[in-house]
Amino acid sequence: MSKGFKRFYKHAEASDAEGGYNVLLDGKPMMTPDGAKLTLPTRAAAAQIADEWNAQGEQIKANDLPLTRLANLAQDRMGAAREATADWLTQYAQTDVLCHRAEHPQNLTQRQAEQWDAALEWANQELGVSLSTVCGIQTANHPPESLERVRDLALELDDLRLTGLAHAAGMMTSAVLAFALIRNRYSAEEAYALATLEEKFQQEQWGVDEAAAKRDAEILSELKTLQDFMNSL
């Protein structure tokens, strides 16, 4: 779908519906891939998805509809995938980027300690999740109760928020930063800067690769959109 498909509607808008809010395309409710009316819990969330569709040009591109994809996935799939998703998030906590530190050089290790330790302390204080740190490719030995706490926190979320949390964790390779993002501990810019701290350090030494810079810009844009959407729920 890289070339997209032809736009088939003139206007998208949010609308009241039974049990929530729908997104209308020229007055007709948007449907999920499984054939159900896409239903959002708040008008603000439905309006953000409508905005995605109103922003499309003559060709509709799936990559420009991240919130629509997220909402479809949450409604059609997450109900049956909650346990597996919580397990997956626990694995991200086990290998969380914040826990795996460089062995050298000193200015990098110091930067990691200063910035990543603060995020882990927040997780300890606010989430009840205490994670260990290791150097290099060693396996971190986290307290089992902390990993179980990550799983429990994930399962406390509704399907839409759980889908958003999992998506954020995947983009940042960090369960801690994903929780921090959806709880507004960090802005999208701050969270992604922490997730890519080592890469940014290397870029300072060797320069910025154009392809990597483009990828970073795309991920950051999606994280901003995701955080705004989570705040609208």
Tab-separated table of N, CA and C in Angstrom, residues 91-103 108-109 112-113 116-117 120 131-142 173 194-195 197-198:
chain	number	residue	atom	x	y	z
A	91	GLN	N	8.618	-8.773	28.708
A	91	GLN	CA	9.892	-9.057	28.058
A	91	GLN	C	10.644	-7.776	27.723
A	92	TYR	N	9.916	-6.742	27.328
A	92	TYR	CA	10.565	-5.454	27.084
A	92	TYR	C	11.159	-4.896	28.369
A	93	ALA	N	10.496	-5.102	29.483
A	93	ALA	CA	11.063	-4.668	30.764
A	93	ALA	C	12.324	-5.472	31.088
A	94	GLN	N	12.304	-6.758	30.791
A	94	GLN	CA	13.460	-7.613	31.068
A	94	GLN	C	14.701	-7.125	30.320
A	95	THR	N	14.498	-6.642	29.091
A	95	THR	CA	15.629	-6.199	28.264
A	95	THR	C	15.588	-4.688	28.033
A	96	ASP	N	15.003	-3.965	28.956
A	96	ASP	CA	14.784	-2.531	28.784
A	96	ASP	C	16.080	-1.801	28.451
A	97	VAL	N	16.007	-0.919	27.443
A	97	VAL	CA	17.202	-0.195	27.000
A	97	VAL	C	17.844	0.589	28.142
A	98	LEU	N	17.050	1.040	29.101
A	98	LEU	CA	17.583	1.829	30.210
A	98	LEU	C	18.475	1.014	31.137
A	99	CYS	N	18.351	-0.291	31.060
A	99	CYS	CA	19.079	-1.162	31.992
A	99	CYS	C	20.409	-1.657	31.435
A	100	HIS	N	20.641	-1.471	30.161
A	100	HIS	CA	21.837	-2.025	29.531
A	100	HIS	C	22.802	-0.892	29.194
A	101	ARG	N	23.852	-0.792	29.994
A	101	ARG	CA	24.768	0.337	29.924
A	101	ARG	C	26.041	-0.016	29.163
A	102	ALA	N	26.622	1.009	28.585
A	102	ALA	CA	27.907	0.850	27.915
A	102	ALA	C	29.014	0.661	28.951
A	103	GLU	N	30.074	0.003	28.570
A	103	GLU	CA	31.226	-0.179	29.459
A	103	GLU	C	32.197	0.989	29.350
A	108	LEU	N	30.156	8.679	27.946
A	108	LEU	CA	28.891	8.028	27.609
A	108	LEU	C	28.295	7.355	28.837
A	109	THR	N	29.088	6.611	29.576
A	109	THR	CA	28.566	5.917	30.750
A	109	THR	C	28.038	6.915	31.782
A	112	GLN	N	24.661	8.162	30.546
A	112	GLN	CA	23.630	7.155	30.777
A	112	GLN	C	23.209	7.124	32.243
A	113	ALA	N	24.187	7.170	33.135
A	113	ALA	CA	23.869	7.134	34.558
A	113	ALA	C	23.031	8.341	34.961
A	116	TRP	N	19.478	8.041	32.576
A	116	TRP	CA	18.678	6.823	32.676
A	116	TRP	C	18.347	6.463	34.122
A	117	ASP	N	19.251	6.748	35.049
A	117	ASP	CA	18.959	6.442	36.446
A	117	ASP	C	17.726	7.196	36.921
A	120	LEU	N	14.670	5.326	35.764
A	120	LEU	CA	14.461	4.103	36.539
A	120	LEU	C	13.985	4.418	37.956
A	131	LEU	N	14.154	-2.023	38.574
A	131	LEU	CA	14.920	-2.790	37.593
A	131	LEU	C	16.415	-2.603	37.820
A	132	SER	N	17.170	-3.659	37.567
A	132	SER	CA	18.618	-3.644	37.743
A	132	SER	C	19.300	-3.165	36.461
A	133	THR	N	20.553	-2.764	36.591
A	133	THR	CA	21.327	-2.358	35.425
A	133	THR	C	22.541	-3.269	35.268
A	134	VAL	N	22.966	-3.456	34.018
A	134	VAL	CA	24.137	-4.272	33.708
A	134	VAL	C	24.936	-3.580	32.615
A	135	CYS	N	26.181	-3.986	32.470
A	135	CYS	CA	27.027	-3.455	31.404
A	135	CYS	C	27.138	-4.471	30.270
A	136	GLY	N	27.196	-3.953	29.057
A	136	GLY	CA	27.391	-4.826	27.915
A	136	GLY	C	26.180	-5.679	27.614
A	137	ILE	N	26.418	-6.924	27.188
A	137	ILE	CA	25.339	-7.798	26.726
A	137	ILE	C	24.908	-8.800	27.779
A	138	GLN	N	25.261	-8.558	29.032
A	138	GLN	CA	24.830	-9.442	30.101
A	138	GLN	C	23.304	-9.405	30.247
A	139	THR	N	22.758	-10.443	30.849
A	139	THR	CA	21.334	-10.494	31.144
A	139	THR	C	21.074	-9.845	32.492
A	140	ALA	N	20.173	-8.881	32.534
A	140	ALA	CA	19.858	-8.202	33.789
A	140	ALA	C	19.067	-9.135	34.700
A	141	ASN	N	19.381	-9.095	35.981
A	141	ASN	CA	18.710	-9.929	36.973
A	141	ASN	C	17.716	-9.074	37.753
A	142	HIS	N	16.521	-8.899	37.164
A	142	HIS	CA	15.517	-8.056	37.794
A	142	HIS	C	14.744	-8.829	38.855
A	173	THR	N	11.996	0.421	22.529
A	173	THR	CA	12.606	-0.750	23.166
A	173	THR	C	12.688	-0.573	24.676
A	194	LEU	N	15.820	9.829	25.429
A	194	LEU	CA	16.371	8.842	26.354
A	194	LEU	C	16.528	7.489	25.673
A	195	ALA	N	15.547	7.105	24.880
A	195	ALA	CA	15.604	5.805	24.202
A	195	ALA	C	16.771	5.718	23.229
A	197	LEU	N	19.647	7.606	23.436
A	197	LEU	CA	20.777	8.336	24.009
A	197	LEU	C	22.106	7.843	23.451
A	198	GLU	N	22.296	6.539	23.398
A	198	GLU	CA	23.577	6.016	22.915
A	198	GLU	C	23.765	6.307	21.431
